[in-house]
Amino acid sequence: MRWKARQKGLWRGPGTRGHDHCQQCWLPVAGVPRVATMPQTLASSLASEFGRGFDVSNLRYMRLFYKAFPIRDALRHELSWTHYRTLLRVEGEPARLWYMKEAASQGWTTRSLERQINTLYYERLLASSDRSAVEEEANGGIAPLQTARYFVRDPVMLEFLGLPGMGRLLEADLERALLDNLQSFLLELGRGFAFVGRQFRISTESKDFYIDLVFYNYLLKCFVLFDLKSGELTHQDIGQMDMYVRMMDDLKRASDDNPTVGIILCADKDASVVRYSVLHENEQIFASRYKLVLPSEDELRAELDRERDTLAKRIGPEESQ
């Protein structure tokens, strides 16, 4: 297409007079009507030569694409034009590159990609992980991180369940809804998760215990347990998950598995309960809040800023020791 466009004088490479003129055609210039009509003229010329797909709107997207992804070899050919049009909405380059790589490697549909962007998936990852390491990975500096903390989201967005955001929610209803929407839940969890079972029974010599949801993560090479709590996190919830993790490690974990990870999914949590419990500085047990209704982008960003400040205050004293 580009060769034919050159033949018609419609395409010239960066730095050429024709290219500069094309750049100028997108800018309104007072008193020069011809410049204002150039996008439509160009669209008509390309459409007559090559057919559909060269309307003014698409040409604008092509120009934005050219500016956002200047290195052709860095593009992922698994993604469609619709994927890239969706990626153009992401302002920051590190975030845009991270979404591009994840969409390609995880096989996200355009709808899945749009959902991840709308829920600020990348920003939530930064808020609950090592920010510099995540950004380095987005820029291709290091291999994908494979630590439990990297996989934990806080908050976890469950807007796809369609459950009401107000009123008391039964934990059994939450569990049922998650299983009915398992594919969406796996998308929210991230890389490498495979479902193992619900109400997973684990037994000692005298008692049976039932874990709400059990997954296996083939990247972490470990079991990941989920305990669902419809209320605020309590120290009893933390103690129960600690017991589940120890039991899985003792009774179910294979010799080549890594230590089991436990995640308590709760409606709310108090910072003091986290600080003065085994959750503090723990790399196996985590507590994440869930949200049934997607907040506005401003509300979510404000919440992520608070979470990041809390994380920074906790890490700061540790690094100074």
Coordinates of C-alpha atoms in Angstrom, one line a residue:
M1 CA 0.0 0.0 0.0
R2 CA 2.8 2.4 0.9
W3 CA 4.5 1.8 -2.5
K4 CA 1.3 2.6 -4.4
A5 CA 0.8 5.7 -2.2
R6 CA 4.3 6.8 -3.1
Q7 CA 3.5 6.4 -6.8
K8 CA 0.5 8.8 -6.3
G9 CA 2.6 11.2 -4.2
L10 CA 0.5 10.6 -1.1
W11 CA 3.2 9.1 1.1
R12 CA 6.7 10.4 1.9
G13 CA 8.9 9.3 4.7
P14 CA 9.7 11.3 7.9
G15 CA 11.8 14.4 7.4
T16 CA 10.7 14.9 3.8
R17 CA 8.9 17.9 2.5
G18 CA 5.8 15.9 1.7
H19 CA 5.7 14.3 5.1
D20 CA 6.0 17.7 6.8
H21 CA 3.2 19.0 4.6
C22 CA 1.0 16.0 5.6
Q23 CA 1.7 16.7 9.2
Q24 CA 0.6 20.3 8.7
C25 CA -2.7 19.2 7.1
W26 CA -4.1 18.2 10.4
L27 CA -3.6 21.6 12.0
P28 CA -6.3 24.3 11.3
V29 CA -4.6 27.4 9.7
A30 CA -6.7 30.6 9.7
G31 CA -7.3 32.0 6.3
V32 CA -6.1 29.0 4.4
P33 CA -9.2 26.9 3.5
R34 CA -7.2 24.4 1.4
V35 CA -5.2 23.2 4.5
A36 CA -8.5 22.7 6.4
T37 CA -9.8 20.4 3.7
M38 CA -6.6 18.3 3.2
P39 CA -7.7 15.4 5.5
Q40 CA -10.9 14.9 3.5
T41 CA -9.0 15.3 0.2
L42 CA -6.4 12.7 1.3
A43 CA -9.1 10.3 2.5
S44 CA -11.0 10.6 -0.8
S45 CA -7.8 10.0 -2.8
L46 CA -6.8 6.9 -0.8
A47 CA -10.3 5.5 -0.8
S48 CA -10.6 5.8 -4.6
E49 CA -7.2 4.0 -5.0
F50 CA -7.4 1.3 -2.3
G51 CA -11.0 1.0 -1.3
R52 CA -12.6 1.2 2.1
G53 CA -10.8 2.0 5.4
F54 CA -9.4 5.4 4.6
D55 CA -12.0 7.7 6.0
V56 CA -10.9 10.8 7.9
S57 CA -11.5 9.2 11.3
N58 CA -9.3 6.2 10.4
L59 CA -6.6 8.5 9.0
R60 CA -6.4 10.3 12.3
Y61 CA -6.0 7.0 14.1
M62 CA -3.2 6.0 11.7
R63 CA -1.4 9.3 12.5
L64 CA -1.8 8.7 16.2
F65 CA -0.6 5.1 15.7
Y66 CA 2.5 6.4 13.9
K67 CA 3.3 8.7 16.7
A68 CA 2.6 6.3 19.6
F69 CA 4.4 3.3 18.0
P70 CA 7.3 4.7 16.0
I71 CA 9.4 1.5 16.1
R72 CA 7.9 -1.0 13.8
D73 CA 9.9 -4.0 15.1
A74 CA 8.5 -3.4 18.6
L75 CA 4.9 -4.1 17.4
R76 CA 3.1 -7.3 18.3
H77 CA 1.7 -8.9 15.1
E78 CA -0.8 -11.0 17.1
L79 CA -2.8 -7.9 17.8
S80 CA -5.4 -6.5 15.4
W81 CA -5.9 -2.9 14.3
T82 CA -8.8 -2.7 16.8
H83 CA -6.4 -3.7 19.6
Y84 CA -4.1 -0.8 18.6
R85 CA -6.9 1.7 18.3
T86 CA -7.8 0.7 21.9
L87 CA -4.2 1.1 23.0
L88 CA -4.1 4.6 21.7
R89 CA -6.3 5.7 24.6
V90 CA -3.5 4.9 27.1
E91 CA -1.5 8.1 27.6
G92 CA 1.6 6.8 29.4
E93 CA 4.1 4.9 27.2
P94 CA 5.1 2.4 29.9
A95 CA 1.5 1.5 30.5
R96 CA 0.8 1.4 26.8
L97 CA 3.7 -1.0 26.1
W98 CA 2.7 -3.2 29.1
Y99 CA -0.9 -3.5 27.9
M100 CA 0.4 -4.3 24.4
K101 CA 2.7 -7.1 25.6
E102 CA 0.1 -8.6 27.9
A103 CA -2.7 -8.5 25.3
A104 CA -0.4 -10.4 22.9
S105 CA 1.0 -12.9 25.4
Q106 CA -2.3 -13.6 27.2
G107 CA -4.4 -13.7 24.0
W108 CA -6.7 -10.9 25.2
T109 CA -9.7 -10.0 22.9
T110 CA -10.2 -6.4 22.2
R111 CA -13.1 -6.4 24.7
S112 CA -10.8 -7.9 27.4
L113 CA -8.1 -5.3 26.6
E114 CA -10.7 -2.5 26.9
R115 CA -11.9 -3.9 30.2
Q116 CA -8.4 -4.0 31.6
I117 CA -7.7 -0.5 30.6
N118 CA -11.0 0.8 32.0
T119 CA -10.3 -0.8 35.4
L120 CA -6.7 0.6 35.5
Y121 CA -5.2 -2.8 35.7
Y122 CA -1.7 -1.6 35.2
E123 CA -2.0 1.1 37.8
R124 CA -3.5 -1.4 40.3
L125 CA -0.5 -3.6 39.6
L126 CA 1.9 -0.8 40.4
A127 CA 0.0 0.1 43.6
S128 CA 0.5 -3.4 45.0
S129 CA 3.9 -4.3 43.6
D130 CA 7.4 -3.1 43.1
R131 CA 6.8 -0.1 40.8
S132 CA 10.2 0.2 39.3
A133 CA 10.4 -3.5 38.5
V134 CA 7.0 -3.5 36.8
E135 CA 7.9 -0.5 34.7
E136 CA 11.2 -2.1 33.8
E137 CA 9.4 -5.2 32.6
A138 CA 7.0 -3.1 30.5
N139 CA 10.1 -1.6 28.8
G140 CA 11.5 -5.0 28.2
G141 CA 14.4 -4.6 30.7
I142 CA 13.8 -7.8 32.7
A143 CA 12.0 -11.1 32.4
P144 CA 8.5 -11.4 33.7
L145 CA 8.4 -11.2 37.5
Q146 CA 7.4 -14.4 39.2
T147 CA 6.7 -13.6 42.8
A148 CA 3.4 -13.9 44.6
R149 CA 3.2 -10.2 45.5
Y150 CA 3.4 -9.3 41.8
F151 CA 0.2 -11.3 41.1
V152 CA -1.9 -9.7 43.9
R153 CA -4.3 -7.0 42.9
D154 CA -5.8 -4.5 45.4
P155 CA -8.5 -3.7 44.9
V156 CA -9.9 -6.6 42.8
M157 CA -12.5 -5.5 40.4
L158 CA -15.6 -7.8 40.2
E159 CA -17.9 -5.5 38.3
F160 CA -18.5 -8.3 35.7
L161 CA -20.5 -10.3 38.4
G162 CA -23.4 -7.9 38.1
L163 CA -24.0 -8.0 41.8
P164 CA -25.4 -5.0 43.7
G165 CA -22.9 -2.8 45.4
M166 CA -25.1 -2.1 48.4
G167 CA -26.6 -4.4 51.1
R168 CA -25.3 -7.5 52.7
L169 CA -23.8 -10.1 50.3
L170 CA -23.7 -13.7 51.2
E171 CA -20.3 -15.4 50.7
A172 CA -22.0 -18.3 49.0
D173 CA -23.6 -15.9 46.5
L174 CA -20.2 -14.3 45.8
E175 CA -18.6 -17.7 45.3
R176 CA -21.3 -18.9 43.0
A177 CA -21.1 -15.7 40.9
L178 CA -17.3 -16.0 40.6
L179 CA -17.7 -19.6 39.3
D180 CA -20.4 -18.5 36.9
N181 CA -18.0 -15.9 35.5
L182 CA -14.8 -17.9 35.9
Q183 CA -13.3 -16.7 32.6
S184 CA -13.7 -13.1 33.6
F185 CA -12.3 -13.8 37.1
L186 CA -9.3 -15.5 35.6
L187 CA -8.8 -12.4 33.4
E188 CA -8.8 -10.2 36.5
L189 CA -6.4 -12.5 38.4
G190 CA -3.8 -12.3 35.7
R191 CA -1.1 -14.7 34.4
G192 CA -0.9 -18.4 34.8
F193 CA -4.0 -19.2 36.9
A194 CA -5.8 -22.6 36.5
F195 CA -8.9 -23.5 38.4
V196 CA -8.6 -26.5 40.7
G197 CA -11.9 -26.6 42.7
R198 CA -14.5 -25.0 45.0
Q199 CA -15.1 -25.9 48.6
F200 CA -11.9 -27.8 48.3
R201 CA -11.7 -30.4 51.1
I202 CA -8.6 -30.8 53.1
S203 CA -8.6 -33.2 56.1
T204 CA -6.6 -33.9 59.2
E205 CA -6.8 -37.0 61.3
S206 CA -9.9 -35.6 63.1
K207 CA -11.5 -32.8 61.0
D208 CA -12.4 -31.7 57.5
F209 CA -11.9 -28.2 56.3
Y210 CA -13.3 -26.6 53.1
I211 CA -11.4 -23.8 51.2
D212 CA -13.7 -21.6 49.1
L213 CA -11.7 -21.5 45.9
V214 CA -8.4 -23.2 45.0
F215 CA -6.3 -22.4 41.9
Y216 CA -2.9 -23.4 40.7
N217 CA -0.5 -20.9 39.1
Y218 CA 1.9 -22.6 36.7
L219 CA 4.2 -19.5 36.6
L220 CA 4.5 -19.4 40.4
K221 CA 4.4 -23.2 40.5
C222 CA 2.2 -23.2 43.6
F223 CA -1.4 -23.5 44.9
V224 CA -3.3 -20.2 45.3
L225 CA -6.1 -20.3 47.9
F226 CA -9.0 -17.8 48.0
D227 CA -11.1 -17.3 51.1
L228 CA -14.2 -15.1 50.5
K229 CA -15.3 -12.7 53.1
S230 CA -18.3 -10.4 52.6
G231 CA -17.5 -8.2 55.5
E232 CA -14.4 -6.4 56.9
L233 CA -11.2 -8.3 57.4
T234 CA -10.7 -9.7 60.9
H235 CA -7.8 -11.3 62.7
Q236 CA -9.8 -14.6 62.8
D237 CA -9.9 -14.5 58.9
I238 CA -6.2 -14.1 58.8
G239 CA -5.6 -16.9 61.3
Q240 CA -7.9 -19.2 59.3
M241 CA -6.0 -18.5 56.0
D242 CA -2.7 -19.1 57.8
M243 CA -3.9 -22.5 58.8
Y244 CA -5.2 -23.3 55.3
V245 CA -1.8 -22.4 53.8
R246 CA 0.1 -24.5 56.3
M247 CA -2.2 -27.5 55.8
M248 CA -1.9 -27.3 52.0
D249 CA 1.9 -27.1 52.2
D250 CA 1.9 -30.1 54.5
L251 CA -0.7 -32.3 52.9
K252 CA -1.0 -31.4 49.2
R253 CA 2.1 -29.6 48.1
A254 CA 4.4 -31.6 45.8
S255 CA 8.1 -31.7 46.3
D256 CA 8.7 -29.5 43.3
D257 CA 6.0 -27.0 44.2
N258 CA 6.7 -23.6 45.7
P259 CA 5.0 -22.6 49.0
T260 CA 1.2 -22.1 48.9
V261 CA -0.2 -18.6 48.6
G262 CA -3.4 -17.5 50.3
I263 CA -5.5 -14.5 49.4
I264 CA -8.4 -13.3 51.6
L265 CA -10.9 -11.5 49.4
C266 CA -12.8 -9.1 51.6
A267 CA -15.2 -6.2 51.3
D268 CA -12.9 -3.9 53.4
K269 CA -9.8 -4.1 55.5
D270 CA -8.3 -2.0 58.3
A271 CA -4.6 -1.0 58.0
S272 CA -4.0 -1.7 61.7
V273 CA -5.3 -5.3 61.4
V274 CA -2.9 -5.8 58.5
R275 CA 0.0 -4.1 60.3
Y276 CA -0.3 -6.1 63.5
S277 CA -0.9 -9.6 62.1
V278 CA 1.0 -12.2 60.1
L279 CA 0.0 -10.3 56.9
H280 CA 2.7 -7.8 57.7
E281 CA 5.9 -8.5 55.6
N282 CA 4.3 -11.9 54.6
E283 CA 5.0 -13.2 51.1
Q284 CA 2.5 -16.0 51.3
I285 CA -0.7 -14.5 52.7
F286 CA -2.4 -11.4 51.4
A287 CA -5.7 -9.6 51.8
S288 CA -7.3 -7.7 48.9
R289 CA -10.5 -5.8 48.8
Y290 CA -13.1 -6.5 46.1
K291 CA -15.3 -4.0 44.4
L292 CA -18.6 -5.0 42.9
V293 CA -19.3 -1.7 41.2
L294 CA -16.6 0.0 39.0
P295 CA -15.8 3.4 40.5
S296 CA -15.1 6.4 38.3
E297 CA -11.6 6.7 37.0
D298 CA -10.9 9.7 39.4
E299 CA -12.2 7.7 42.4
L300 CA -10.1 4.7 41.5
R301 CA -7.0 6.7 40.9
A302 CA -7.4 8.5 44.3
E303 CA -7.8 5.1 46.0
L304 CA -4.7 3.7 44.2
D305 CA -2.7 6.8 45.3
R306 CA -3.7 6.1 49.0
E307 CA -2.7 2.5 48.6
R308 CA 0.6 3.5 47.1
D309 CA 1.3 5.9 49.9
T310 CA 0.5 3.2 52.5
L311 CA 2.9 0.8 50.7
A312 CA 5.6 3.5 50.5
K313 CA 5.3 4.2 54.3
R314 CA 5.6 0.5 55.0
I315 CA 8.6 -0.1 52.8
G316 CA 10.4 3.1 53.7
P317 CA 11.4 2.1 57.3
E318 CA 12.3 -1.4 56.1
E319 CA 14.8 0.0 53.5
S320 CA 16.4 2.3 56.0
Q321 CA 17.2 -0.5 58.4

